[in-house]
PDB file of C-alpha atoms in Angstrom:
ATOM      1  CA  UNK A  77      90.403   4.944 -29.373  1.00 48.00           C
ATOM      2  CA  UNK A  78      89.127   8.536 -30.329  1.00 47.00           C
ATOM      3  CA  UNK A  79      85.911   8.552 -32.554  1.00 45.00           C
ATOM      4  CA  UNK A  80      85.231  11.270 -34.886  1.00 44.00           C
ATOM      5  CA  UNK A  81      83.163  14.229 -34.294  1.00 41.00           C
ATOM      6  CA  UNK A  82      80.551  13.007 -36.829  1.00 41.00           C
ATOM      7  CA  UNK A  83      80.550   8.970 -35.984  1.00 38.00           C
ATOM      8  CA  UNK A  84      79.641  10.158 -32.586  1.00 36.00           C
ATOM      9  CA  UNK A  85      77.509  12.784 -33.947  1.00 36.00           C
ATOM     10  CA  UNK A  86      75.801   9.840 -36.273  1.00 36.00           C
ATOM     11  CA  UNK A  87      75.382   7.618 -32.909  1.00 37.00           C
ATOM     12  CA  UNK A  88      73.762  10.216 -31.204  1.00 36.00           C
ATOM     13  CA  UNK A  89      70.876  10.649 -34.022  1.00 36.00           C
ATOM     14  CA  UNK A  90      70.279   7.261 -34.563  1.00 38.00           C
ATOM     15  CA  UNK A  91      69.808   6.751 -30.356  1.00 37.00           C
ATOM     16  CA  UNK A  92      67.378   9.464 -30.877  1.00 37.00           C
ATOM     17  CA  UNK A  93      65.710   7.942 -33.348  1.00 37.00           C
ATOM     18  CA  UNK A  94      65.094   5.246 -31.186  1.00 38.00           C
ATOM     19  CA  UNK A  95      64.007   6.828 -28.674  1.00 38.00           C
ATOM     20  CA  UNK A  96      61.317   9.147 -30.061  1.00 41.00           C
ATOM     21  CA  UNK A  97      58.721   6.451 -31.378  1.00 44.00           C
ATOM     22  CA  UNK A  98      58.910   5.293 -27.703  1.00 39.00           C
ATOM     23  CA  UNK A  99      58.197   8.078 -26.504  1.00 42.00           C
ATOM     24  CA  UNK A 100      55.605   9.051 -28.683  1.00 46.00           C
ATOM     25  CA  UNK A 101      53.545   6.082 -27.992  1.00 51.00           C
ATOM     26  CA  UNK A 102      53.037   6.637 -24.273  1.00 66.00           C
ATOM     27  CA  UNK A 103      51.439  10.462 -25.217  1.00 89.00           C
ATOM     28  CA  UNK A 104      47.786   9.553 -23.820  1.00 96.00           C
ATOM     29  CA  UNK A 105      44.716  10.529 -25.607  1.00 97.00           C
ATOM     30  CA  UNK A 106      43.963  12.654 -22.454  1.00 97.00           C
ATOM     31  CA  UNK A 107      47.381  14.962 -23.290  1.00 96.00           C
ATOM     32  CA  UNK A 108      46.599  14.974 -27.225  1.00 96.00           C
ATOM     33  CA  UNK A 109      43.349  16.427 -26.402  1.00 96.00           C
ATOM     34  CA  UNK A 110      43.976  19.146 -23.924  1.00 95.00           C
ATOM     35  CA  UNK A 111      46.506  20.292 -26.162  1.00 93.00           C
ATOM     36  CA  UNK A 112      44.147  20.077 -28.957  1.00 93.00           C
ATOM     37  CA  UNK A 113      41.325  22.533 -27.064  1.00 93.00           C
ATOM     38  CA  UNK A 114      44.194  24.949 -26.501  1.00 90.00           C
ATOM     39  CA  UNK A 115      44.526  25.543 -30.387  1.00 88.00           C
ATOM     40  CA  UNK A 116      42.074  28.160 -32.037  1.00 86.00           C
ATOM     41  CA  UNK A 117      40.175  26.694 -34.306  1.00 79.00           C
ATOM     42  CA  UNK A 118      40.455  29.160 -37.000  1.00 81.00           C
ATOM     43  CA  UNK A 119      42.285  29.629 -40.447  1.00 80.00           C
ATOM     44  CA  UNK A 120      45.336  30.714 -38.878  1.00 84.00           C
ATOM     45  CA  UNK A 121      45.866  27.694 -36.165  1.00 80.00           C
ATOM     46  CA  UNK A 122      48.044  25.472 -38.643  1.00 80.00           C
ATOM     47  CA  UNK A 123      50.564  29.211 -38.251  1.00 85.00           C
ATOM     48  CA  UNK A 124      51.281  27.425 -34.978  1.00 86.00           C
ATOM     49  CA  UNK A 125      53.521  25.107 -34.640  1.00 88.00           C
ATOM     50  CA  UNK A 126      51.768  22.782 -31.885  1.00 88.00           C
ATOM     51  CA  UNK A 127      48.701  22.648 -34.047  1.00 88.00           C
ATOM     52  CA  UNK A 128      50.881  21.566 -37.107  1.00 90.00           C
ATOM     53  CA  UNK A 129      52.262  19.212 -34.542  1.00 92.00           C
ATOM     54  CA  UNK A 130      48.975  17.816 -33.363  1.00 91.00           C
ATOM     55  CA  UNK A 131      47.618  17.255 -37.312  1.00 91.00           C
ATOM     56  CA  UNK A 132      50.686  15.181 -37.985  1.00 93.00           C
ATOM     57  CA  UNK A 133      49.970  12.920 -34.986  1.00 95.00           C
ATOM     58  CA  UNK A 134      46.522  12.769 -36.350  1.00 94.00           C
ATOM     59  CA  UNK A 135      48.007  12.207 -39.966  1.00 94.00           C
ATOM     60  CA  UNK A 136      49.324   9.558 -38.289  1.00 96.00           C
ATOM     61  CA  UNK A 137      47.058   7.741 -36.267  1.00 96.00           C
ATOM     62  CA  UNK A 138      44.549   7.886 -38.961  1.00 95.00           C
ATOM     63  CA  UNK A 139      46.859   6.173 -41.557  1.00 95.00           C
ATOM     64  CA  UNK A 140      47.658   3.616 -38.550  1.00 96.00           C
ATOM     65  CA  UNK A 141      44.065   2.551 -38.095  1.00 96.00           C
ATOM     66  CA  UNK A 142      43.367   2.177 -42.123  1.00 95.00           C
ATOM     67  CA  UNK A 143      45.970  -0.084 -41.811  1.00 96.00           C
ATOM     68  CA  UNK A 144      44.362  -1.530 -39.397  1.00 96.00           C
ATOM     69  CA  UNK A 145      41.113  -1.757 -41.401  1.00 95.00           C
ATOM     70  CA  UNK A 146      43.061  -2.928 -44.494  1.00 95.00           C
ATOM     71  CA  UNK A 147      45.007  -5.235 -42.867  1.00 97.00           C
ATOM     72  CA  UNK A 148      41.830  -6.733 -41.144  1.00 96.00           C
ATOM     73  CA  UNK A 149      39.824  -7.011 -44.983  1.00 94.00           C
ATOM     74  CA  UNK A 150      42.668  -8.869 -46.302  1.00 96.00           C
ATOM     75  CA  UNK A 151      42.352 -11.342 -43.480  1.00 96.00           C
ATOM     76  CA  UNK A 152      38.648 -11.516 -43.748  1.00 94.00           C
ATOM     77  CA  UNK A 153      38.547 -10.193 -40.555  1.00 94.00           C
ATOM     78  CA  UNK A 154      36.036  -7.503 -39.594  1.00 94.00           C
ATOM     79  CA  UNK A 155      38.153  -3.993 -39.042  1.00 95.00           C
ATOM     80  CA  UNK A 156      37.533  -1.863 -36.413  1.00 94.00           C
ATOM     81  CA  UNK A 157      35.794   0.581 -38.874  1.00 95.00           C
ATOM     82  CA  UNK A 158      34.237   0.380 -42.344  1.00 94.00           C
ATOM     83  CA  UNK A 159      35.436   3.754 -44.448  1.00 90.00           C
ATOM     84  CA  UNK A 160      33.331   3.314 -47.843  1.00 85.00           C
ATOM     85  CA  UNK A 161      36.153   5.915 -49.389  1.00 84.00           C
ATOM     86  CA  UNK A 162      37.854   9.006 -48.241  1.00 88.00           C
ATOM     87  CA  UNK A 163      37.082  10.512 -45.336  1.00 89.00           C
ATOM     88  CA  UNK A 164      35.983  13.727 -43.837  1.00 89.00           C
ATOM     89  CA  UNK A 165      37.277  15.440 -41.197  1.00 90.00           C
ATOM     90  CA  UNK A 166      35.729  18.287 -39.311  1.00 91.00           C
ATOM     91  CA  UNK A 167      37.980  19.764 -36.608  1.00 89.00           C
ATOM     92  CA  UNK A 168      35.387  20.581 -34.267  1.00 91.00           C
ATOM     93  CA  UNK A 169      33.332  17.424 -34.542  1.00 94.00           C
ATOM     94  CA  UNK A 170      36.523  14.905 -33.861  1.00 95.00           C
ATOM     95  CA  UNK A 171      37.364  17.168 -31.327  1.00 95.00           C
ATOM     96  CA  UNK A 172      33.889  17.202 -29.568  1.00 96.00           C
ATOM     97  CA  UNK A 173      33.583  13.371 -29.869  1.00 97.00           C
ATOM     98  CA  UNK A 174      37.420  12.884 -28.539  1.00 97.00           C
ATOM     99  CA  UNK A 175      36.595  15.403 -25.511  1.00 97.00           C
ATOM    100  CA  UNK A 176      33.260  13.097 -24.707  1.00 98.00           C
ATOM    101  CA  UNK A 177      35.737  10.053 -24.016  1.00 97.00           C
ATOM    102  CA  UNK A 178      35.311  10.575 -20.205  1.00 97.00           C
ATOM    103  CA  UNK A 179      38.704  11.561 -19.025  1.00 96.00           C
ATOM    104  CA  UNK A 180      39.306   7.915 -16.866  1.00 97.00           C
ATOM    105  CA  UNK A 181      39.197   6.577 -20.392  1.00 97.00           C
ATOM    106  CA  UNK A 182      40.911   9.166 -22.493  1.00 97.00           C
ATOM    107  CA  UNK A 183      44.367   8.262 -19.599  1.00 97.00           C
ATOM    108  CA  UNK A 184      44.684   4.637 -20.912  1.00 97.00           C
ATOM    109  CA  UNK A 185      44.358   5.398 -24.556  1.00 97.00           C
ATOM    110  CA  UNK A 186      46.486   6.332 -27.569  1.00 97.00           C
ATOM    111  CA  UNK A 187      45.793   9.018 -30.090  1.00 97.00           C
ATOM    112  CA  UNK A 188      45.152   5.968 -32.352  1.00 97.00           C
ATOM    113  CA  UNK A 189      43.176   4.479 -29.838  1.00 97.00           C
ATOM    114  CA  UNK A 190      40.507   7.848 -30.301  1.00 97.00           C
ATOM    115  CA  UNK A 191      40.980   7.968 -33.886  1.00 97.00           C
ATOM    116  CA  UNK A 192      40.069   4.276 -34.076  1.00 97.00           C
ATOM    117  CA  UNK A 193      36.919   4.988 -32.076  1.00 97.00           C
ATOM    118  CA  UNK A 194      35.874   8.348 -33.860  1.00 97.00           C
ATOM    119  CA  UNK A 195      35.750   5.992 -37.002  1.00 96.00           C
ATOM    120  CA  UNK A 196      34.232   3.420 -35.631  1.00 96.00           C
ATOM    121  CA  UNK A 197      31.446   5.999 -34.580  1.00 96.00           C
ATOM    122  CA  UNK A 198      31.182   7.652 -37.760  1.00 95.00           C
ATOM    123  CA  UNK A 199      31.339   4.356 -40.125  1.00 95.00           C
ATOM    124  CA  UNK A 200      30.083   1.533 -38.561  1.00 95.00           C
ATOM    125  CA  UNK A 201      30.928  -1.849 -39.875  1.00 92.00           C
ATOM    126  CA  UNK A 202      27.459  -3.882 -41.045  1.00 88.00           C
ATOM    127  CA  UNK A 203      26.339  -6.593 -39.396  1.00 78.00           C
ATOM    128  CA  UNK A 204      27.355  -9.877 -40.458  1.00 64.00           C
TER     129      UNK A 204
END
């Protein structure tokens, strides 16, 4: 049987779907931030497309970890973090934290892994 150009075309996309969140989630922490140092930090960097790159991957490991944190509230469960509200984000402060992860560390984590941290750093859950 002979498919069609776009069935087979259609199969091919959705096997790459599949495959890309795989993929994604054995990046280390270690190869987000090299990649990250490489990037001027200036108001042209997001003009390059690995830094545009790199801020969705922090997009979304920072909504993955205040799911984390939501998910945890709901279940009376104390989150890995305790955000009051929004927060801030200065370039060259995540990045300075991230690059003091010694680099044995940075290996076995995620991107989500350092984001996690870096909030966990900058809000601190009280002590119950």
């Amino acid at each position: 049987m002979k498919r069609h150009a776009p069935t087979a075309a259609i199969i091919a996309a959705i096997s790459l779907t599949a495959v890309l969140p795989a993929a994604a989630q054995t990046r280390t922490l270690d190869t987000f931030v090299t990649e990250a140092n490489r990037v001027p930090l200036n108001p042209t960097a997001m003009l390059r497309s690995d830094a545009r790159r790199l801020a969705g991957e922090f997009r979304t490991a920072l909504t993955s970890v205040r799911t984390e944190v939501r998910t945890a509230r709901e279940a009376g469960r104390t989150p890995p973090a305790c955000p009051a509200g929004k927060v801030e984000v200065n370039p060259q402060e995540l990045l300075r934290f991230l690059n003091a992860i010694p680099q044995a560390q940075r290996v076995r984590m995620t991107p989500t892994d350092g984001i996690r941290a870096w909030l966990a750093s900058r809000y601190p859950c009280p002590a119950t």
